[in-house]
PDB file of C-alpha atoms in Angstrom:
ATOM      1  CA  MET A   1      35.802   5.548  19.731  1.00 40.00           C
ATOM      2  CA  THR A   2      33.712   5.924  16.415  1.00 38.00           C
ATOM      3  CA  GLU A   3      33.161   3.920  13.919  1.00 39.00           C
ATOM      4  CA  ARG A   4      31.263   3.347  10.275  1.00 39.00           C
ATOM      5  CA  PHE A   5      27.951   1.406  11.090  1.00 36.00           C
ATOM      6  CA  SER A   6      25.953   0.415   7.963  1.00 38.00           C
ATOM      7  CA  ASN A   7      26.712   3.849   6.772  1.00 38.00           C
ATOM      8  CA  TYR A   8      26.529   6.146   9.963  1.00 40.00           C
ATOM      9  CA  GLN A   9      29.347   7.124  12.430  1.00 44.00           C
ATOM     10  CA  VAL A  10      27.789   6.485  15.287  1.00 43.00           C
ATOM     11  CA  THR A  11      30.050   5.509  19.053  1.00 50.00           C
ATOM     12  CA  ALA A  12      30.937   2.302  19.980  1.00 55.00           C
ATOM     13  CA  ASP A  13      28.863   2.356  22.703  1.00 53.00           C
ATOM     14  CA  PHE A  14      25.717   2.667  20.485  1.00 48.00           C
ATOM     15  CA  LYS A  15      26.697   0.050  17.598  1.00 59.00           C
ATOM     16  CA  ASN A  16      26.938  -2.388  20.814  1.00 60.00           C
ATOM     17  CA  THR A  17      22.986  -1.161  21.882  1.00 53.00           C
ATOM     18  CA  LEU A  18      21.842  -1.693  18.270  1.00 53.00           C
ATOM     19  CA  GLU A  19      23.253  -5.070  18.113  1.00 67.00           C
ATOM     20  CA  SER A  20      21.885  -6.532  21.598  1.00 61.00           C
ATOM     21  CA  MET A  21      18.537  -5.152  20.374  1.00 55.00           C
ATOM     22  CA  VAL A  22      18.863  -6.961  17.121  1.00 62.00           C
ATOM     23  CA  ALA A  23      19.723  -9.784  18.875  1.00 66.00           C
ATOM     24  CA  TRP A  24      17.074  -9.616  21.185  1.00 61.00           C
ATOM     25  CA  TYR A  25      14.410  -9.095  18.516  1.00 57.00           C
ATOM     26  CA  LYS A  26      15.540 -12.790  16.740  1.00 64.00           C
ATOM     27  CA  ARG A  27      15.881 -13.822  19.944  1.00 63.00           C
ATOM     28  CA  ASN A  28      12.766 -13.666  20.650  1.00 59.00           C
ATOM     29  CA  PHE A  29      10.803 -13.610  17.177  1.00 55.00           C
ATOM     30  CA  GLU A  30      12.301 -17.737  17.072  1.00 56.00           C
ATOM     31  CA  LYS A  31      11.028 -18.209  20.542  1.00 53.00           C
ATOM     32  CA  LEU A  32       7.781 -16.811  20.290  1.00 48.00           C
ATOM     33  CA  PRO A  33       6.542 -16.524  16.579  1.00 48.00           C
ATOM     34  CA  ASP A  34       3.057 -15.162  18.010  1.00 52.00           C
ATOM     35  CA  GLN A  35       4.991 -12.087  19.279  1.00 53.00           C
ATOM     36  CA  LYS A  36       2.152 -11.457  22.297  1.00 52.00           C
ATOM     37  CA  HIS A  37       4.694 -11.118  24.586  1.00 49.00           C
ATOM     38  CA  LEU A  38       6.588  -8.213  22.837  1.00 50.00           C
ATOM     39  CA  LYS A  39       3.462  -6.373  22.535  1.00 50.00           C
ATOM     40  CA  THR A  40       2.997  -6.230  26.426  1.00 49.00           C
ATOM     41  CA  GLU A  41       6.441  -5.031  26.295  1.00 49.00           C
ATOM     42  CA  GLY A  42       5.157  -2.034  24.494  1.00 57.00           C
ATOM     43  CA  VAL A  43       7.350  -3.590  21.497  1.00 68.00           C
ATOM     44  CA  ARG A  44       6.199  -4.542  18.002  1.00 84.00           C
ATOM     45  CA  PRO A  45       8.325  -4.851  14.473  1.00 89.00           C
ATOM     46  CA  PRO A  46       8.131  -2.869  11.737  1.00 93.00           C
ATOM     47  CA  ILE A  47       5.261  -3.094   9.303  1.00 95.00           C
ATOM     48  CA  ARG A  48       4.881  -2.419   5.325  1.00 96.00           C
ATOM     49  CA  TYR A  49       1.420  -1.935   5.043  1.00 97.00           C
ATOM     50  CA  VAL A  50      -1.253  -1.356   1.871  1.00 96.00           C
ATOM     51  CA  THR A  51      -3.453   2.075   2.843  1.00 94.00           C
ATOM     52  CA  LEU A  52      -7.483   0.840   3.085  1.00 94.00           C
ATOM     53  CA  GLN A  53      -8.789   4.680   2.851  1.00 88.00           C
ATOM     54  CA  PRO A  54      -7.463   8.353   1.445  1.00 83.00           C
ATOM     55  CA  TYR A  55      -5.610  10.756   3.906  1.00 83.00           C
ATOM     56  CA  SER A  56      -5.431  14.513   4.211  1.00 77.00           C
ATOM     57  CA  ASN A  57      -4.694  16.359   7.678  1.00 70.00           C
ATOM     58  CA  TYR A  58      -4.552  19.661   6.122  1.00 63.00           C
ATOM     59  CA  ILE A  59      -7.124  22.442   5.087  1.00 58.00           C
ATOM     60  CA  ILE A  60      -6.531  25.461   3.259  1.00 56.00           C
ATOM     61  CA  LYS A  61      -9.898  27.966   3.146  1.00 58.00           C
ATOM     62  CA  LYS A  62      -9.111  30.770   0.707  1.00 61.00           C
ATOM     63  CA  TYR A  63      -6.397  31.358  -1.920  1.00 60.00           C
ATOM     64  CA  ALA A  64      -5.060  35.167   0.235  1.00 59.00           C
ATOM     65  CA  THR A  65      -4.588  38.194  -2.746  1.00 58.00           C
ATOM     66  CA  GLY A  66      -1.880  37.536  -4.670  1.00 56.00           C
ATOM     67  CA  SER A  67      -0.334  34.009  -3.604  1.00 55.00           C
ATOM     68  CA  TYR A  68      -1.644  32.043  -5.700  1.00 56.00           C
ATOM     69  CA  ASP A  69      -1.291  31.702  -9.354  1.00 57.00           C
ATOM     70  CA  LEU A  70      -1.198  27.740 -10.473  1.00 54.00           C
ATOM     71  CA  ASP A  71       0.124  27.098 -14.066  1.00 55.00           C
ATOM     72  CA  GLY A  72      -1.339  30.789 -14.461  1.00 58.00           C
ATOM     73  CA  ASP A  73      -4.562  29.912 -13.633  1.00 59.00           C
ATOM     74  CA  GLU A  74      -5.546  33.143 -11.260  1.00 62.00           C
ATOM     75  CA  ARG A  75      -7.076  32.207  -8.405  1.00 63.00           C
ATOM     76  CA  ASN A  76      -7.218  35.073  -5.722  1.00 62.00           C
ATOM     77  CA  GLY A  77      -9.756  34.523  -4.051  1.00 64.00           C
ATOM     78  CA  GLN A  78     -10.964  31.414  -4.827  1.00 66.00           C
ATOM     79  CA  GLU A  79     -11.955  28.935  -1.945  1.00 62.00           C
ATOM     80  CA  PHE A  80     -11.587  25.367  -1.964  1.00 61.00           C
ATOM     81  CA  THR A  81     -11.547  22.312   0.706  1.00 58.00           C
ATOM     82  CA  VAL A  82      -9.328  19.523   1.580  1.00 59.00           C
ATOM     83  CA  LYS A  83     -11.154  16.267   2.786  1.00 59.00           C
ATOM     84  CA  VAL A  84      -9.931  16.597   6.435  1.00 61.00           C
ATOM     85  CA  ASP A  85      -9.411  13.565   9.277  1.00 60.00           C
ATOM     86  CA  GLY A  86      -7.504  15.230  11.517  1.00 60.00           C
ATOM     87  CA  ASP A  87      -4.274  13.312  12.969  1.00 65.00           C
ATOM     88  CA  LEU A  88      -7.120  10.124  13.590  1.00 79.00           C
ATOM     89  CA  PRO A  89      -5.283   7.044  12.033  1.00 88.00           C
ATOM     90  CA  ILE A  90      -6.872   5.205   9.328  1.00 91.00           C
ATOM     91  CA  PRO A  91      -7.055   1.827   8.245  1.00 95.00           C
ATOM     92  CA  VAL A  92      -4.193  -0.770   6.792  1.00 96.00           C
ATOM     93  CA  ALA A  93      -3.725  -3.630   5.571  1.00 97.00           C
ATOM     94  CA  VAL A  94      -0.265  -4.995   6.616  1.00 97.00           C
ATOM     95  CA  THR A  95       1.989  -7.242   4.102  1.00 96.00           C
ATOM     96  CA  HIS A  96       4.368  -9.626   4.681  1.00 95.00           C
ATOM     97  CA  TYR A  97       7.943 -10.334   3.037  1.00 94.00           C
ATOM     98  CA  GLU A  98       7.565 -14.349   1.555  1.00 92.00           C
ATOM     99  CA  PRO A  99      10.781 -14.507  -0.427  1.00 90.00           C
ATOM    100  CA  TYR A 100      10.371 -18.282  -0.818  1.00 89.00           C
ATOM    101  CA  GLY A 101       6.793 -18.475  -0.502  1.00 90.00           C
ATOM    102  CA  ASN A 102       3.907 -18.915  -3.492  1.00 95.00           C
ATOM    103  CA  HIS A 103       4.414 -17.060  -6.914  1.00 96.00           C
ATOM    104  CA  LYS A 104       2.520 -14.051  -6.610  1.00 97.00           C
ATOM    105  CA  GLN A 105       1.944 -10.653  -8.512  1.00 97.00           C
ATOM    106  CA  LEU A 106       0.337  -7.157  -8.167  1.00 96.00           C
ATOM    107  CA  VAL A 107      -2.242  -5.835 -10.383  1.00 96.00           C
ATOM    108  CA  THR A 108      -2.097  -1.991  -9.931  1.00 91.00           C
ATOM    109  CA  PHE A 109      -5.214   0.640 -12.070  1.00 89.00           C
ATOM    110  CA  VAL A 110      -3.835   3.535 -12.389  1.00 84.00           C
ATOM    111  CA  GLY A 111      -6.226   6.546 -13.852  1.00 78.00           C
ATOM    112  CA  ASP A 112      -8.984   9.158 -13.585  1.00 70.00           C
ATOM    113  CA  ASN A 113     -12.481   6.760 -14.097  1.00 77.00           C
ATOM    114  CA  ILE A 114     -11.529   3.124 -13.452  1.00 85.00           C
ATOM    115  CA  ALA A 115     -14.732   1.947 -14.956  1.00 86.00           C
ATOM    116  CA  GLY A 116     -15.765  -1.313 -17.378  1.00 90.00           C
ATOM    117  CA  ASP A 117     -14.613  -5.098 -18.329  1.00 93.00           C
ATOM    118  CA  ILE A 118     -11.583  -6.081 -18.012  1.00 95.00           C
ATOM    119  CA  LYS A 119      -9.916 -10.018 -18.969  1.00 96.00           C
ATOM    120  CA  LEU A 120      -6.775 -11.272 -17.750  1.00 97.00           C
ATOM    121  CA  ALA A 121      -4.671 -13.423 -19.617  1.00 97.00           C
ATOM    122  CA  LEU A 122      -1.528 -16.754 -18.956  1.00 95.00           C
ATOM    123  CA  ASN A 123      -0.518 -18.807 -21.594  1.00 92.00           C
ATOM    124  CA  GLY A 124      -2.403 -18.007 -24.128  1.00 91.00           C
ATOM    125  CA  ASP A 125      -5.600 -18.229 -22.181  1.00 95.00           C
ATOM    126  CA  GLU A 126      -8.001 -15.463 -21.539  1.00 95.00           C
ATOM    127  CA  THR A 127     -10.432 -15.308 -18.604  1.00 96.00           C
ATOM    128  CA  ASP A 128     -14.373 -14.068 -18.776  1.00 95.00           C
ATOM    129  CA  PRO A 129     -15.117 -10.412 -18.078  1.00 95.00           C
ATOM    130  CA  ILE A 130     -14.097  -8.919 -15.086  1.00 95.00           C
ATOM    131  CA  SER A 131     -16.425  -6.281 -13.727  1.00 93.00           C
ATOM    132  CA  LEU A 132     -14.735  -3.523 -12.142  1.00 91.00           C
ATOM    133  CA  LEU A 133     -17.212  -1.824 -10.442  1.00 89.00           C
ATOM    134  CA  ALA A 134     -16.521  -2.490  -7.018  1.00 84.00           C
ATOM    135  CA  GLN A 135     -19.281  -4.291  -5.793  1.00 86.00           C
ATOM    136  CA  ASN A 136     -18.742  -6.985  -8.639  1.00 89.00           C
ATOM    137  CA  ALA A 137     -14.560  -6.547  -8.419  1.00 92.00           C
ATOM    138  CA  THR A 138     -14.371  -8.648  -5.552  1.00 95.00           C
ATOM    139  CA  SER A 139     -11.951 -11.377  -4.346  1.00 96.00           C
ATOM    140  CA  GLU A 140     -14.882 -14.059  -4.773  1.00 97.00           C
ATOM    141  CA  ASN A 141     -15.647 -13.311  -8.275  1.00 96.00           C
ATOM    142  CA  ILE A 142     -11.861 -13.017  -9.467  1.00 97.00           C
ATOM    143  CA  VAL A 143     -11.000 -15.974  -8.284  1.00 97.00           C
ATOM    144  CA  THR A 144     -13.910 -18.052  -9.977  1.00 97.00           C
ATOM    145  CA  ALA A 145     -12.673 -16.024 -13.314  1.00 97.00           C
ATOM    146  CA  LEU A 146      -9.100 -17.058 -12.810  1.00 97.00           C
ATOM    147  CA  GLU A 147      -9.837 -20.887 -11.531  1.00 97.00           C
ATOM    148  CA  LYS A 148     -11.690 -21.353 -14.801  1.00 97.00           C
ATOM    149  CA  LEU A 149      -7.954 -20.667 -16.634  1.00 97.00           C
ATOM    150  CA  PRO A 150      -6.252 -24.057 -17.784  1.00 95.00           C
ATOM    151  CA  VAL A 151      -3.591 -23.131 -16.044  1.00 95.00           C
ATOM    152  CA  ILE A 152      -4.709 -22.903 -13.018  1.00 97.00           C
ATOM    153  CA  GLY A 153      -7.606 -24.934 -12.022  1.00 96.00           C
ATOM    154  CA  SER A 154      -9.909 -25.515  -8.802  1.00 96.00           C
ATOM    155  CA  GLY A 155      -8.043 -24.333  -5.330  1.00 96.00           C
ATOM    156  CA  ASN A 156      -5.100 -23.187  -6.931  1.00 97.00           C
ATOM    157  CA  VAL A 157      -5.692 -19.413  -6.829  1.00 97.00           C
ATOM    158  CA  ALA A 158      -6.265 -16.550  -4.141  1.00 97.00           C
ATOM    159  CA  VAL A 159      -6.802 -13.686  -4.173  1.00 97.00           C
ATOM    160  CA  THR A 160      -6.461 -10.005  -2.253  1.00 97.00           C
ATOM    161  CA  VAL A 161      -8.636  -6.704  -3.308  1.00 96.00           C
ATOM    162  CA  TYR A 162      -7.161  -3.314  -2.086  1.00 95.00           C
ATOM    163  CA  PRO A 163      -9.069  -0.201  -2.764  1.00 91.00           C
ATOM    164  CA  GLY A 164      -6.891  -0.074  -6.769  1.00 90.00           C
ATOM    165  CA  ARG A 165      -4.689  -2.881  -6.224  1.00 94.00           C
ATOM    166  CA  TRP A 166      -5.182  -6.604  -6.540  1.00 97.00           C
ATOM    167  CA  LEU A 167      -3.224  -9.199  -5.472  1.00 97.00           C
ATOM    168  CA  ILE A 168      -3.117 -12.881  -7.243  1.00 98.00           C
ATOM    169  CA  GLU A 169      -0.994 -15.905  -5.309  1.00 97.00           C
ATOM    170  CA  PHE A 170      -0.694 -19.435  -6.893  1.00 97.00           C
ATOM    171  CA  MET A 171      -1.310 -21.973  -4.832  1.00 96.00           C
ATOM    172  CA  GLY A 172      -2.431 -25.575  -4.264  1.00 96.00           C
ATOM    173  CA  ASP A 173      -1.410 -27.101  -6.863  1.00 96.00           C
ATOM    174  CA  LEU A 174       0.968 -24.854  -8.016  1.00 96.00           C
ATOM    175  CA  SER A 175       2.320 -23.789  -4.736  1.00 94.00           C
ATOM    176  CA  GLY A 176       6.109 -23.214  -6.089  1.00 90.00           C
ATOM    177  CA  MET A 177       6.058 -22.682  -9.379  1.00 93.00           C
ATOM    178  CA  SER A 178       6.623 -19.396 -11.278  1.00 93.00           C
ATOM    179  CA  PHE A 179       4.862 -18.135 -13.689  1.00 94.00           C
ATOM    180  CA  ASP A 180       4.515 -15.183 -16.843  1.00 94.00           C
ATOM    181  CA  ASN A 181       3.235 -12.428 -15.552  1.00 96.00           C
ATOM    182  CA  PHE A 182      -0.170 -11.696 -16.613  1.00 96.00           C
ATOM    183  CA  GLU A 183      -1.689 -10.080 -19.830  1.00 96.00           C
ATOM    184  CA  VAL A 184      -4.620  -7.493 -19.223  1.00 96.00           C
ATOM    185  CA  ASP A 185      -7.104  -6.912 -21.579  1.00 95.00           C
ATOM    186  CA  ILE A 186      -8.905  -3.284 -20.764  1.00 92.00           C
ATOM    187  CA  PRO A 187     -11.582  -1.629 -23.359  1.00 87.00           C
ATOM    188  CA  SER A 188     -10.520   0.547 -25.825  1.00 86.00           C
ATOM    189  CA  ALA A 189     -12.032   3.195 -24.800  1.00 85.00           C
ATOM    190  CA  ALA A 190     -10.410   3.081 -20.623  1.00 84.00           C
ATOM    191  CA  ILE A 191      -8.333   6.166 -20.028  1.00 83.00           C
ATOM    192  CA  PHE A 192      -7.028   3.990 -17.487  1.00 85.00           C
ATOM    193  CA  GLU A 193      -4.009   2.379 -17.322  1.00 87.00           C
ATOM    194  CA  VAL A 194      -3.153  -1.582 -15.663  1.00 91.00           C
ATOM    195  CA  HIS A 195      -0.138  -2.309 -14.401  1.00 92.00           C
ATOM    196  CA  VAL A 196       1.558  -6.437 -13.400  1.00 95.00           C
ATOM    197  CA  CYS A 197       4.656  -7.305 -11.491  1.00 95.00           C
ATOM    198  CA  GLU A 198       5.675 -10.187  -9.716  1.00 96.00           C
ATOM    199  CA  THR A 199       5.867  -9.766  -5.570  1.00 96.00           C
ATOM    200  CA  LEU A 200       7.770 -11.337  -2.831  1.00 95.00           C
ATOM    201  CA  TRP A 201       5.206  -9.514   0.045  1.00 95.00           C
ATOM    202  CA  GLY A 202       2.084 -11.657   1.229  1.00 95.00           C
ATOM    203  CA  ASP A 203      -1.571 -10.517   2.367  1.00 95.00           C
ATOM    204  CA  SER A 204      -1.094 -11.101   6.023  1.00 95.00           C
ATOM    205  CA  ARG A 205      -4.934 -11.145   7.190  1.00 94.00           C
ATOM    206  CA  ARG A 206      -4.137  -8.153   9.554  1.00 95.00           C
ATOM    207  CA  VAL A 207      -5.394  -5.010   9.838  1.00 97.00           C
ATOM    208  CA  GLU A 208      -3.767  -2.080  11.671  1.00 96.00           C
ATOM    209  CA  LYS A 209      -3.621   1.499  12.351  1.00 94.00           C
ATOM    210  CA  ILE A 210      -1.269   4.005  10.704  1.00 92.00           C
ATOM    211  CA  HIS A 211      -0.431   7.734  12.194  1.00 87.00           C
ATOM    212  CA  TYR A 212       1.234  10.183   9.934  1.00 85.00           C
ATOM    213  CA  PRO A 213       3.399  12.720  12.030  1.00 76.00           C
ATOM    214  CA  ILE A 214       3.353  15.605   9.624  1.00 70.00           C
ATOM    215  CA  PRO A 215       0.466  17.919   7.832  1.00 67.00           C
ATOM    216  CA  LEU A 216      -0.799  16.082   4.372  1.00 71.00           C
ATOM    217  CA  ILE A 217      -2.132  17.877   1.325  1.00 65.00           C
ATOM    218  CA  GLY A 218      -2.915  16.612  -1.973  1.00 66.00           C
ATOM    219  CA  GLU A 219      -2.465  18.106  -5.639  1.00 65.00           C
ATOM    220  CA  TRP A 220      -4.265  20.580  -7.159  1.00 61.00           C
ATOM    221  CA  ASP A 221      -6.688  18.319  -9.664  1.00 58.00           C
ATOM    222  CA  GLY A 222      -7.835  21.822 -11.299  1.00 59.00           C
ATOM    223  CA  ASP A 223     -11.496  21.681 -11.262  1.00 56.00           C
ATOM    224  CA  ASP A 224     -11.020  25.202  -8.820  1.00 51.00           C
ATOM    225  CA  ASN A 225     -12.831  23.096  -5.901  1.00 55.00           C
ATOM    226  CA  THR A 226     -10.429  20.183  -3.885  1.00 59.00           C
ATOM    227  CA  VAL A 227      -7.189  19.363  -3.246  1.00 63.00           C
ATOM    228  CA  ASN A 228      -6.743  15.187  -4.055  1.00 67.00           C
ATOM    229  CA  ASP A 229      -6.027  13.300  -1.236  1.00 72.00           C
ATOM    230  CA  ALA A 230      -1.877  13.602  -0.159  1.00 76.00           C
ATOM    231  CA  VAL A 231      -2.562   9.804   0.903  1.00 82.00           C
ATOM    232  CA  ALA A 232      -4.668   7.727  -1.454  1.00 82.00           C
ATOM    233  CA  ALA A 233      -6.178   5.039  -0.903  1.00 86.00           C
ATOM    234  CA  GLY A 234      -3.897   1.514  -2.510  1.00 90.00           C
ATOM    235  CA  SER A 235      -0.694   3.494  -1.646  1.00 91.00           C
ATOM    236  CA  ILE A 236       1.879   1.346   0.286  1.00 94.00           C
ATOM    237  CA  GLY A 237       3.955   2.343   2.738  1.00 94.00           C
ATOM    238  CA  THR A 238       5.994   0.857   6.045  1.00 94.00           C
ATOM    239  CA  GLY A 239       5.798   2.379   9.184  1.00 91.00           C
ATOM    240  CA  HIS A 240       7.576   1.459  12.701  1.00 90.00           C
ATOM    241  CA  TRP A 241       5.559   0.849  16.549  1.00 87.00           C
ATOM    242  CA  PHE A 242       5.949   4.410  18.640  1.00 82.00           C
ATOM    243  CA  PRO A 243       4.715   3.253  22.502  1.00 78.00           C
ATOM    244  CA  GLY A 244       2.010   4.478  23.542  1.00 76.00           C
ATOM    245  CA  VAL A 245       1.791   6.171  20.090  1.00 80.00           C
ATOM    246  CA  GLY A 246       0.888   3.255  17.980  1.00 85.00           C
ATOM    247  CA  TYR A 247       2.353   2.895  14.275  1.00 90.00           C
ATOM    248  CA  VAL A 248       3.636   6.117  12.627  1.00 87.00           C
ATOM    249  CA  SER A 249       3.817   6.039   8.843  1.00 89.00           C
ATOM    250  CA  ASP A 250       7.913   6.866   7.856  1.00 87.00           C
ATOM    251  CA  LEU A 251       7.293   6.141   3.998  1.00 88.00           C
ATOM    252  CA  ASN A 252       4.336   5.924   2.095  1.00 87.00           C
ATOM    253  CA  GLU A 253       4.126   5.278  -2.447  1.00 83.00           C
ATOM    254  CA  CYS A 254       3.362   9.266  -3.504  1.00 69.00           C
ATOM    255  CA  ARG A 255      -0.122   8.432  -5.506  1.00 64.00           C
ATOM    256  CA  ASP A 256      -2.504  11.226  -6.248  1.00 51.00           C
ATOM    257  CA  TYR A 257      -6.311  11.344  -5.289  1.00 47.00           C
ATOM    258  CA  ASN A 258      -8.779  12.677  -7.816  1.00 50.00           C
ATOM    259  CA  GLY A 259     -11.804  12.783  -5.507  1.00 45.00           C
ATOM    260  CA  ASP A 260     -13.799  10.102  -7.157  1.00 52.00           C
ATOM    261  CA  GLY A 261     -12.944   6.848  -5.261  1.00 49.00           C
ATOM    262  CA  THR A 262     -10.057   5.675  -7.852  1.00 47.00           C
ATOM    263  CA  PRO A 263      -6.482   6.680  -7.250  1.00 46.00           C
ATOM    264  CA  ASN A 264      -4.338   8.691  -9.650  1.00 49.00           C
ATOM    265  CA  LEU A 265      -0.872   8.094 -10.873  1.00 42.00           C
TER     266      LEU A 265
END
């Protein structure tokens, strides 16, 4: 006997097994929220994550004669390298779904040369310039700038800095309130873009490592030397736990990486 179950045709026994697993997860998660007992049994829930560093695990050493002609550019015999991390997992920041939590916005930077100062504006008020230099664009400095806005104030905002992304959460006296998206003032000569959107995902304050199960190679960047990392730092993905292996990525945002430490979409 077979029947439809979540868009798949499966046997009744398999359907019952899946339903039993779901019921077991729900029962045990409610009983022990810290989930420590699940780890001892080799079972963990899937994760959504933001990558903390770029990744490639595929290497090409030389173009063979007559085999590559990208965009009409002749590259027969040219050598180039790819950043290679082998089969080692990379660190990722785990996020959690929080549909009824505080209002949160995700600020995403896209471009080849993300530099200079920007300003964030809310309800017509604008922050002081915020430097995009890595050593200056810290959670503390961004919070300090945002707290000076009249609508926010001290202790009412938190910021998590990911590579190429800022997660801004309204809290304290602003908990439960909704806001328009930040407007962004960038330098007139900037060759990058900044996108702001509301998000239902919050920072779990937890770091795991993720494996990529297939060879990954990025995109040719036109400088005749390197290929961009296939997985950019700051990209978003999901992963499932495999006992004896660890978390394995099954979905990852498509973001190129231009090799200079900034994401390029």
